[in-house]
CSV table of N, CA and C in Angstrom, one decimal:
chain,number,residue,atom,x,y,z
A,1,MET,N,15.3,14.3,-10.8
A,1,MET,CA,15.0,13.0,-10.2
A,1,MET,C,14.5,13.2,-8.7
A,2,VAL,N,13.5,12.5,-8.3
A,2,VAL,CA,12.9,12.6,-7.0
A,2,VAL,C,13.8,11.9,-6.0
A,3,SER,N,13.8,12.5,-4.8
A,3,SER,CA,14.6,11.9,-3.7
A,3,SER,C,13.9,10.6,-3.2
A,4,THR,N,14.8,9.5,-3.1
A,4,THR,CA,14.2,8.2,-2.6
A,4,THR,C,15.1,7.7,-1.5
A,5,ASP,N,16.1,8.4,-1.0
A,5,ASP,CA,16.9,7.9,0.0
A,5,ASP,C,16.3,7.7,1.4
A,6,ASP,N,15.1,8.3,1.6
A,6,ASP,CA,14.4,8.0,2.8
A,6,ASP,C,13.2,7.0,2.7
A,7,LEU,N,13.2,6.3,1.5
A,7,LEU,CA,12.2,5.3,1.3
A,7,LEU,C,12.8,3.9,1.5
A,8,PRO,N,12.0,2.9,1.9
A,8,PRO,CA,12.5,1.5,2.0
A,8,PRO,C,13.0,1.1,0.5
A,9,SER,N,13.9,0.2,0.4
A,9,SER,CA,14.5,-0.1,-0.8
A,9,SER,C,13.5,-0.5,-1.9
A,10,GLY,N,12.5,-1.3,-1.6
A,10,GLY,CA,11.5,-1.7,-2.6
A,10,GLY,C,10.7,-0.5,-3.2
A,11,LEU,N,10.3,0.4,-2.3
A,11,LEU,CA,9.7,1.7,-2.8
A,11,LEU,C,10.6,2.5,-3.6
A,12,ALA,N,11.8,2.6,-3.1
A,12,ALA,CA,12.8,3.5,-3.8
A,12,ALA,C,13.1,2.9,-5.2
A,13,GLU,N,13.2,1.6,-5.4
A,13,GLU,CA,13.4,1.0,-6.7
A,13,GLU,C,12.2,1.3,-7.6
A,14,LEU,N,11.0,1.1,-7.0
A,14,LEU,CA,9.8,1.4,-7.8
A,14,LEU,C,9.7,2.9,-8.3
A,15,ALA,N,10.0,3.8,-7.3
A,15,ALA,CA,10.0,5.2,-7.7
A,15,ALA,C,11.0,5.5,-8.8
A,16,GLU,N,12.2,4.9,-8.7
A,16,GLU,CA,13.2,5.1,-9.8
A,16,GLU,C,12.7,4.5,-11.1
A,17,ASP,N,12.0,3.4,-11.0
A,17,ASP,CA,11.5,2.8,-12.3
A,17,ASP,C,10.5,3.7,-12.9
A,18,PHE,N,9.6,4.2,-12.1
A,18,PHE,CA,8.5,5.1,-12.6
A,18,PHE,C,9.1,6.4,-13.2
A,19,HIS,N,10.2,6.9,-12.6
A,19,HIS,CA,10.8,8.1,-13.1
A,19,HIS,C,11.7,7.9,-14.3
A,20,ALA,N,12.0,6.7,-14.6
A,20,ALA,CA,12.9,6.3,-15.8
A,20,ALA,C,12.1,6.2,-17.1
A,21,VAL,N,10.8,6.4,-17.0
A,21,VAL,CA,9.9,6.2,-18.2
A,21,VAL,C,9.0,7.4,-18.4
A,22,THR,N,8.4,7.5,-19.5
A,22,THR,CA,7.4,8.6,-19.9
A,22,THR,C,6.1,8.4,-19.1
A,23,ALA,N,5.3,9.5,-19.1
A,23,ALA,CA,4.1,9.5,-18.3
A,23,ALA,C,3.2,8.3,-18.8
A,24,GLN,N,3.1,8.1,-20.1
A,24,GLN,CA,2.3,7.0,-20.7
A,24,GLN,C,2.8,5.7,-20.2
A,25,GLU,N,4.1,5.5,-20.2
A,25,GLU,CA,4.7,4.3,-19.7
A,25,GLU,C,4.5,4.0,-18.2
A,26,ARG,N,4.4,5.1,-17.5
A,26,ARG,CA,4.0,5.0,-16.0
A,26,ARG,C,2.7,4.4,-15.9
A,27,LEU,N,1.7,4.7,-16.7
A,27,LEU,CA,0.4,4.1,-16.7
A,27,LEU,C,0.5,2.6,-16.9
A,28,GLU,N,1.3,2.3,-17.9
A,28,GLU,CA,1.5,0.9,-18.2
A,28,GLU,C,2.2,0.1,-17.1
A,29,LEU,N,3.1,0.7,-16.4
A,29,LEU,CA,3.8,0.1,-15.2
A,29,LEU,C,2.8,0.0,-14.1
A,30,LEU,N,1.9,1.0,-13.9
A,30,LEU,CA,0.8,0.9,-12.9
A,30,LEU,C,-0.1,-0.3,-13.2
A,31,LEU,N,-0.4,-0.4,-14.5
A,31,LEU,CA,-1.3,-1.6,-14.9
A,31,LEU,C,-0.6,-2.9,-14.6
A,32,GLU,N,0.7,-3.0,-14.9
A,32,GLU,CA,1.4,-4.2,-14.5
A,32,GLU,C,1.3,-4.6,-13.1
A,33,LEU,N,1.5,-3.5,-12.2
A,33,LEU,CA,1.4,-3.7,-10.8
A,33,LEU,C,-0.1,-4.1,-10.4
A,34,SER,N,-1.0,-3.5,-11.1
A,34,SER,CA,-2.4,-3.9,-10.9
A,34,SER,C,-2.7,-5.4,-11.1
A,35,ASN,N,-2.1,-5.9,-12.2
A,35,ASN,CA,-2.3,-7.3,-12.6
A,35,ASN,C,-1.6,-8.2,-11.7
A,36,ASP,N,-0.5,-7.7,-11.1
A,36,ASP,CA,0.4,-8.6,-10.2
A,36,ASP,C,-0.1,-8.5,-8.8
A,37,LEU,N,-1.1,-7.7,-8.4
A,37,LEU,CA,-1.6,-7.7,-7.0
A,37,LEU,C,-2.1,-9.0,-6.6
A,38,PRO,N,-1.5,-9.6,-5.5
A,38,PRO,CA,-2.0,-10.9,-5.1
A,38,PRO,C,-3.4,-10.9,-4.7
A,39,SER,N,-4.1,-12.1,-4.9
A,39,SER,CA,-5.4,-12.2,-4.4
A,39,SER,C,-5.5,-12.3,-2.9
A,40,LEU,N,-6.6,-12.0,-2.3
A,40,LEU,CA,-6.8,-12.2,-0.9
A,40,LEU,C,-6.6,-13.6,-0.5
A,41,PRO,N,-5.9,-13.8,0.7
A,41,PRO,CA,-5.8,-15.2,1.2
A,41,PRO,C,-7.2,-15.7,1.5
A,42,GLU,N,-7.4,-17.0,1.4
A,42,GLU,CA,-8.7,-17.7,1.6
A,42,GLU,C,-9.4,-17.2,2.9
A,43,ARG,N,-8.6,-16.9,4.0
A,43,ARG,CA,-9.3,-16.6,5.2
A,43,ARG,C,-10.0,-15.2,5.2
A,44,TYR,N,-9.8,-14.4,4.1
A,44,TYR,CA,-10.5,-13.2,4.0
A,44,TYR,C,-11.5,-13.1,2.8
A,45,VAL,N,-11.5,-14.1,2.0
A,45,VAL,CA,-12.4,-14.1,0.8
A,45,VAL,C,-13.8,-14.2,1.4
A,46,GLY,N,-14.6,-13.2,0.9
A,46,GLY,CA,-16.0,-13.2,1.3
A,46,GLY,C,-16.2,-12.6,2.7
A,47,GLN,N,-15.1,-12.1,3.3
A,47,GLN,CA,-15.1,-11.5,4.7
A,47,GLN,C,-14.8,-10.1,4.7
A,48,LEU,N,-15.4,-9.3,3.8
A,48,LEU,CA,-15.0,-7.9,3.7
A,48,LEU,C,-15.2,-7.1,5.0
A,49,ASP,N,-16.0,-7.7,5.9
A,49,ASP,CA,-16.2,-7.0,7.2
A,49,ASP,C,-15.0,-7.1,8.1
A,50,LYS,N,-14.0,-7.9,7.7
A,50,LYS,CA,-12.7,-8.0,8.4
A,50,LYS,C,-11.7,-7.1,7.8
A,51,LEU,N,-12.0,-6.5,6.7
A,51,LEU,CA,-11.1,-5.5,6.0
A,51,LEU,C,-11.6,-4.1,6.2
A,52,GLU,N,-10.7,-3.2,6.0
A,52,GLU,CA,-11.1,-1.7,6.1
A,52,GLU,C,-11.3,-1.1,4.8
A,53,ARG,N,-12.4,-0.5,4.5
A,53,ARG,CA,-12.6,0.2,3.3
A,53,ARG,C,-11.8,1.5,3.2
A,54,VAL,N,-11.2,1.8,2.1
A,54,VAL,CA,-10.5,3.1,1.9
A,54,VAL,C,-11.4,4.0,1.1
A,55,ASP,N,-12.1,4.9,1.9
A,55,ASP,CA,-13.1,5.8,1.2
A,55,ASP,C,-12.5,6.8,0.3
A,56,GLU,N,-11.2,7.1,0.4
A,56,GLU,CA,-10.6,8.1,-0.5
A,56,GLU,C,-10.4,7.5,-1.9
A,57,CYS,N,-10.5,6.2,-2.0
A,57,CYS,CA,-10.3,5.6,-3.4
A,57,CYS,C,-11.6,5.8,-4.2
A,58,GLN,N,-11.5,6.1,-5.5
A,58,GLN,CA,-12.7,6.3,-6.3
A,58,GLN,C,-13.4,5.0,-6.5
A,59,SER,N,-12.6,3.9,-6.5
A,59,SER,CA,-13.2,2.5,-6.7
A,59,SER,C,-13.1,1.8,-5.3
A,60,ALA,N,-14.0,0.9,-5.1
A,60,ALA,CA,-14.0,0.1,-3.8
A,60,ALA,C,-12.7,-0.6,-3.6
A,61,LEU,N,-12.0,-0.2,-2.5
A,61,LEU,CA,-10.8,-0.9,-2.1
A,61,LEU,C,-10.8,-1.2,-0.7
A,62,PHE,N,-10.5,-2.4,-0.3
A,62,PHE,CA,-10.5,-2.8,1.1
A,62,PHE,C,-9.1,-3.3,1.4
A,63,LEU,N,-8.6,-3.1,2.6
A,63,LEU,CA,-7.3,-3.6,3.0
A,63,LEU,C,-7.3,-4.2,4.4
A,64,VAL,N,-6.4,-5.0,4.7
A,64,VAL,CA,-6.2,-5.5,6.1
A,64,VAL,C,-4.7,-5.6,6.2
A,65,VAL,N,-4.2,-5.3,7.5
A,65,VAL,CA,-2.8,-5.4,7.8
A,65,VAL,C,-2.7,-6.4,8.9
A,66,GLU,N,-1.8,-7.3,8.8
A,66,GLU,CA,-1.4,-8.3,9.8
A,66,GLU,C,0.0,-7.9,10.3
A,67,VAL,N,0.2,-8.0,11.6
A,67,VAL,CA,1.6,-7.7,12.1
A,67,VAL,C,1.9,-9.0,12.9
A,68,GLU,N,3.1,-9.6,12.5
A,68,GLU,CA,3.5,-10.8,13.1
A,68,GLU,C,4.0,-10.6,14.5
A,69,ASP,N,3.8,-11.6,15.3
A,69,ASP,CA,4.3,-11.5,16.7
A,69,ASP,C,5.8,-12.0,16.8
A,70,ASN,N,6.7,-11.2,16.2
A,70,ASN,CA,8.1,-11.6,16.2
A,70,ASN,C,8.9,-10.3,16.6
A,71,ALA,N,10.2,-10.4,16.7
A,71,ALA,CA,11.0,-9.3,17.2
A,71,ALA,C,10.8,-8.0,16.3
A,72,GLN,N,10.7,-8.2,14.9
A,72,GLN,CA,10.6,-7.1,14.0
A,72,GLN,C,9.2,-6.6,13.8
A,73,HIS,N,8.2,-7.4,14.3
A,73,HIS,CA,6.8,-7.1,14.0
A,73,HIS,C,6.6,-6.9,12.5
A,74,THR,N,6.9,-8.0,11.8
A,74,THR,CA,6.8,-8.1,10.3
A,74,THR,C,5.4,-7.8,9.9
A,75,VAL,N,5.2,-6.9,8.9
A,75,VAL,CA,3.9,-6.4,8.4
A,75,VAL,C,3.6,-7.2,7.1
A,76,ASN,N,2.3,-7.7,7.1
A,76,ASN,CA,1.8,-8.3,5.9
A,76,ASN,C,0.5,-7.6,5.5
A,77,LEU,N,0.5,-7.2,4.2
A,77,LEU,CA,-0.6,-6.4,3.6
A,77,LEU,C,-1.5,-7.3,2.7
A,78,PHE,N,-2.8,-7.0,2.7
A,78,PHE,CA,-3.7,-7.7,1.8
A,78,PHE,C,-4.7,-6.7,1.3
A,79,PHE,N,-5.0,-6.8,0.0
A,79,PHE,CA,-5.9,-5.8,-0.6
A,79,PHE,C,-7.0,-6.5,-1.4
A,80,ASP,N,-8.1,-5.9,-1.5
A,80,ASP,CA,-9.2,-6.4,-2.3
A,80,ASP,C,-9.7,-5.2,-3.1
A,81,ALA,N,-9.6,-5.3,-4.5
A,81,ALA,CA,-10.1,-4.2,-5.4
A,81,ALA,C,-10.6,-4.9,-6.6
A,82,PRO,N,-11.6,-4.4,-7.2
A,82,PRO,CA,-12.1,-5.1,-8.4
A,82,PRO,C,-11.2,-4.9,-9.6
A,83,PRO,N,-11.1,-5.9,-10.5
A,83,PRO,CA,-10.2,-5.9,-11.7
A,83,PRO,C,-10.5,-4.7,-12.6
A,84,GLU,N,-11.8,-4.2,-12.6
A,84,GLU,CA,-12.1,-3.0,-13.4
A,84,GLU,C,-11.7,-1.7,-12.8
A,85,ALA,N,-10.8,-1.8,-11.8
A,85,ALA,CA,-10.3,-0.6,-11.1
A,85,ALA,C,-8.7,-0.6,-11.2
A,86,PRO,N,-8.2,-0.6,-12.4
A,86,PRO,CA,-6.7,-0.8,-12.5
A,86,PRO,C,-5.8,0.2,-11.8
A,87,THR,N,-6.3,1.5,-11.8
A,87,THR,CA,-5.5,2.5,-11.1
A,87,THR,C,-5.4,2.2,-9.6
A,88,THR,N,-6.6,2.0,-9.0
A,88,THR,CA,-6.6,1.7,-7.6
A,88,THR,C,-5.8,0.5,-7.3
A,89,ARG,N,-6.0,-0.6,-8.1
A,89,ARG,CA,-5.2,-1.8,-7.9
A,89,ARG,C,-3.7,-1.6,-8.1
A,90,GLY,N,-3.4,-0.7,-9.0
A,90,GLY,CA,-2.0,-0.4,-9.2
A,90,GLY,C,-1.4,0.3,-8.0
A,91,PHE,N,-2.1,1.3,-7.4
A,91,PHE,CA,-1.6,1.9,-6.2
A,91,PHE,C,-1.4,0.9,-5.1
A,92,ALA,N,-2.4,0.0,-4.9
A,92,ALA,CA,-2.3,-1.1,-3.9
A,92,ALA,C,-1.0,-1.9,-4.3
A,93,GLY,N,-0.8,-2.2,-5.5
A,93,GLY,CA,0.4,-2.9,-6.0
A,93,GLY,C,1.7,-2.3,-5.5
A,94,ILE,N,1.8,-1.0,-5.7
A,94,ILE,CA,3.0,-0.2,-5.3
A,94,ILE,C,3.2,-0.4,-3.8
A,95,LEU,N,2.1,-0.3,-3.0
A,95,LEU,CA,2.2,-0.4,-1.6
A,95,LEU,C,2.5,-1.8,-1.2
A,96,HIS,N,2.0,-2.8,-1.9
A,96,HIS,CA,2.3,-4.2,-1.5
A,96,HIS,C,3.7,-4.5,-1.8
A,97,VAL,N,4.2,-4.2,-3.0
A,97,VAL,CA,5.6,-4.4,-3.4
A,97,VAL,C,6.6,-3.7,-2.4
A,98,GLY,N,6.2,-2.5,-2.1
A,98,GLY,CA,7.1,-1.6,-1.3
A,98,GLY,C,7.1,-1.8,0.2
A,99,LEU,N,6.0,-2.3,0.7
A,99,LEU,CA,5.8,-2.4,2.2
A,99,LEU,C,5.6,-3.8,2.8
A,100,ASP,N,5.1,-4.7,2.0
A,100,ASP,CA,4.8,-6.0,2.5
A,100,ASP,C,6.1,-6.7,2.9
A,101,GLY,N,6.1,-7.3,4.2
A,101,GLY,CA,7.3,-8.0,4.6
A,101,GLY,C,8.3,-7.1,5.4
A,102,LEU,N,8.1,-5.8,5.4
A,102,LEU,CA,8.9,-4.9,6.2
A,102,LEU,C,8.6,-5.0,7.7
A,103,SER,N,9.4,-4.4,8.5
A,103,SER,CA,9.1,-4.3,10.0
A,103,SER,C,8.1,-3.2,10.2
A,104,ALA,N,7.5,-3.3,11.3
A,104,ALA,CA,6.5,-2.2,11.7
A,104,ALA,C,7.2,-0.8,11.7
A,105,ASP,N,8.4,-0.8,12.3
A,105,ASP,CA,9.1,0.5,12.3
A,105,ASP,C,9.4,1.0,10.9
A,106,GLU,N,9.8,0.1,10.0
A,106,GLU,CA,10.1,0.6,8.6
A,106,GLU,C,8.8,1.2,7.9
A,107,VAL,N,7.7,0.5,8.1
A,107,VAL,CA,6.5,1.0,7.5
A,107,VAL,C,6.1,2.3,8.1
A,108,LEU,N,6.2,2.4,9.4
A,108,LEU,CA,5.8,3.7,10.1
A,108,LEU,C,6.7,4.8,9.7
A,109,ALA,N,7.9,4.5,9.3
A,109,ALA,CA,8.9,5.6,8.9
A,109,ALA,C,8.7,6.1,7.5
A,110,VAL,N,7.8,5.5,6.7
A,110,VAL,CA,7.6,5.9,5.3
A,110,VAL,C,7.0,7.3,5.4
A,111,PRO,N,7.6,8.2,4.6
A,111,PRO,CA,7.2,9.6,4.6
A,111,PRO,C,5.7,9.7,4.0
A,112,GLU,N,5.0,10.6,4.6
A,112,GLU,CA,3.6,10.8,4.2
A,112,GLU,C,3.5,11.2,2.7
A,113,ASP,N,4.5,11.8,2.2
A,113,ASP,CA,4.4,12.3,0.8
A,113,ASP,C,4.9,11.2,-0.2
A,114,MET,N,5.1,10.0,0.3
A,114,MET,CA,5.5,8.9,-0.6
A,114,MET,C,4.7,8.7,-1.8
A,115,PRO,N,3.3,8.8,-1.7
A,115,PRO,CA,2.5,8.5,-2.9
A,115,PRO,C,2.8,9.5,-4.1
A,116,PHE,N,3.4,10.7,-3.8
A,116,PHE,CA,3.6,11.7,-4.8
A,116,PHE,C,5.0,11.6,-5.4
A,117,ARG,N,5.8,10.5,-5.0
A,117,ARG,CA,7.2,10.4,-5.5
A,117,ARG,C,7.3,9.5,-6.7
A,118,PHE,N,6.2,9.1,-7.3
A,118,PHE,CA,6.3,8.2,-8.4
A,118,PHE,C,6.0,8.9,-9.8
A,119,GLY,N,5.9,10.2,-9.8
A,119,GLY,CA,5.6,10.9,-11.0
A,119,GLY,C,4.3,10.6,-11.6
A,120,LEU,N,3.3,10.2,-10.8
A,120,LEU,CA,2.0,9.8,-11.3
A,120,LEU,C,1.1,11.0,-11.4
A,121,GLY,N,1.5,12.1,-10.8
A,121,GLY,CA,0.6,13.3,-11.0
A,121,GLY,C,0.5,13.8,-12.4
A,122,GLU,N,1.4,13.4,-13.3
A,122,GLU,CA,1.4,13.7,-14.7
A,122,GLU,C,0.5,12.8,-15.4
A,123,ALA,N,0.2,11.6,-14.8
A,123,ALA,CA,-0.6,10.6,-15.5
A,123,ALA,C,-2.0,10.3,-15.0
A,124,VAL,N,-2.2,10.7,-13.7
A,124,VAL,CA,-3.5,10.5,-13.1
A,124,VAL,C,-3.9,11.7,-12.3
A,125,SER,N,-5.2,11.9,-12.1
A,125,SER,CA,-5.7,13.1,-11.4
A,125,SER,C,-5.3,13.1,-9.9
A,126,PRO,N,-5.2,14.3,-9.4
A,126,PRO,CA,-4.9,14.4,-7.9
A,126,PRO,C,-5.9,13.7,-7.1
A,127,LEU,N,-7.2,13.7,-7.5
A,127,LEU,CA,-8.2,13.0,-6.8
A,127,LEU,C,-7.9,11.5,-6.7
A,128,ARG,N,-7.3,10.9,-7.7
A,128,ARG,CA,-6.9,9.5,-7.7
A,128,ARG,C,-5.8,9.3,-6.8
A,129,LEU,N,-4.8,10.2,-6.8
A,129,LEU,CA,-3.7,10.1,-5.9
A,129,LEU,C,-4.1,10.1,-4.4
A,130,ARG,N,-5.2,10.8,-4.1
A,130,ARG,CA,-5.7,10.8,-2.7
A,130,ARG,C,-6.0,9.4,-2.3
A,131,GLY,N,-6.3,8.5,-3.2
A,131,GLY,CA,-6.6,7.1,-2.9
A,131,GLY,C,-5.4,6.4,-2.3
A,132,MET,N,-4.2,6.6,-2.9
A,132,MET,CA,-3.0,6.0,-2.4
A,132,MET,C,-2.6,6.6,-1.0
A,133,VAL,N,-2.8,7.9,-0.9
A,133,VAL,CA,-2.5,8.6,0.4
A,133,VAL,C,-3.4,8.0,1.5
A,134,GLY,N,-4.7,7.8,1.2
A,134,GLY,CA,-5.6,7.1,2.1
A,134,GLY,C,-5.2,5.7,2.5
A,135,MET,N,-4.7,5.0,1.5
A,135,MET,CA,-4.2,3.6,1.7
A,135,MET,C,-3.0,3.6,2.7
A,136,LEU,N,-2.1,4.5,2.4
A,136,LEU,CA,-0.9,4.6,3.3
A,136,LEU,C,-1.3,5.0,4.7
A,137,SER,N,-2.1,5.9,4.8
A,137,SER,CA,-2.6,6.4,6.1
A,137,SER,C,-3.2,5.2,6.9
A,138,ARG,N,-4.1,4.5,6.3
A,138,ARG,CA,-4.8,3.4,7.0
A,138,ARG,C,-3.8,2.2,7.3
A,139,ILE,N,-2.9,2.0,6.4
A,139,ILE,CA,-1.9,0.9,6.7
A,139,ILE,C,-1.1,1.3,7.9
A,140,LYS,N,-0.6,2.6,8.0
A,140,LYS,CA,0.2,3.0,9.1
A,140,LYS,C,-0.6,2.9,10.4
A,141,ARG,N,-1.9,3.3,10.4
A,141,ARG,CA,-2.8,3.3,11.5
A,141,ARG,C,-3.0,1.9,12.0
A,142,GLN,N,-3.2,1.0,11.1
A,142,GLN,CA,-3.4,-0.4,11.5
A,142,GLN,C,-2.1,-1.0,12.0
A,143,VAL,N,-1.0,-0.7,11.4
A,143,VAL,CA,0.3,-1.2,11.9
A,143,VAL,C,0.5,-0.7,13.4
A,144,ARG,N,0.2,0.6,13.6
A,144,ARG,CA,0.4,1.1,15.0
A,144,ARG,C,-0.5,0.4,16.0
A,145,LEU,N,-1.8,0.2,15.6
A,145,LEU,CA,-2.7,-0.5,16.5
A,145,LEU,C,-2.3,-1.9,16.8
A,146,ARG,N,-2.0,-2.6,15.8
A,146,ARG,CA,-1.6,-4.0,15.9
A,146,ARG,C,-0.3,-4.2,16.7
A,147,THR,N,0.6,-3.4,16.4
A,147,THR,CA,1.9,-3.4,17.1
A,147,THR,C,1.7,-3.1,18.6
A,148,GLU,N,0.9,-2.1,18.9
A,148,GLU,CA,0.6,-1.7,20.3
A,148,GLU,C,-0.1,-2.9,21.0
A,149,ALA,N,-1.0,-3.6,20.3
A,149,ALA,CA,-1.7,-4.7,20.9
A,149,ALA,C,-0.7,-5.9,21.2
A,150,LEU,N,0.2,-6.1,20.3
A,150,LEU,CA,1.2,-7.2,20.5
A,150,LEU,C,2.1,-6.9,21.7
A,151,VAL,N,2.6,-5.6,21.8
A,151,VAL,CA,3.4,-5.2,22.9
A,151,VAL,C,2.7,-5.3,24.2
A,152,ALA,N,1.4,-4.8,24.2
A,152,ALA,CA,0.7,-4.9,25.5
A,152,ALA,C,0.4,-6.3,25.9
A,153,ARG,N,0.1,-7.2,24.9
A,153,ARG,CA,-0.1,-8.6,25.3
A,153,ARG,C,1.2,-9.2,25.8
A,154,GLY,N,2.3,-8.8,25.3
A,154,GLY,CA,3.6,-9.4,25.7
A,154,GLY,C,4.0,-9.0,27.1
A,155,GLN,N,3.4,-7.8,27.5
A,155,GLN,CA,3.8,-7.3,28.8
A,155,GLN,C,2.8,-7.8,29.9
A,156,GLY,N,1.6,-8.3,29.4
A,156,GLY,CA,0.6,-8.7,30.3
A,156,GLY,C,0.8,-10.0,30.9
């Protein structure tokens, strides 16, 4: 079993779910997460210039991170990926379930190897896994930038 004690509870539970099933069932679980990925909020529909493209993904995927101006700097994640890209949408689904609603500090503490802890290397190519690595990297970068801007604004 893969170590999950350094992951936020939502990601840890998902990793355990993925490891409790066969490689084929992992793909099915990924497809479920793909189907459950929330749609973009209306304020971003048709506004892809306000989202960041994740070039590491084999299919077009765009994301945006919002950080709330509260004590925890709560993180909200939004993704846009075409329905015909279920693997990419599934990776986004893992990140949405596991990170959305956490504090900025919790998101920034997620280990860089998190995308490899779901046993998906047996089910999808390493090139595809690079997409989730890219998503996590961009999420963390946007969280840092937005949190720094909030802190600077609060001090000004």
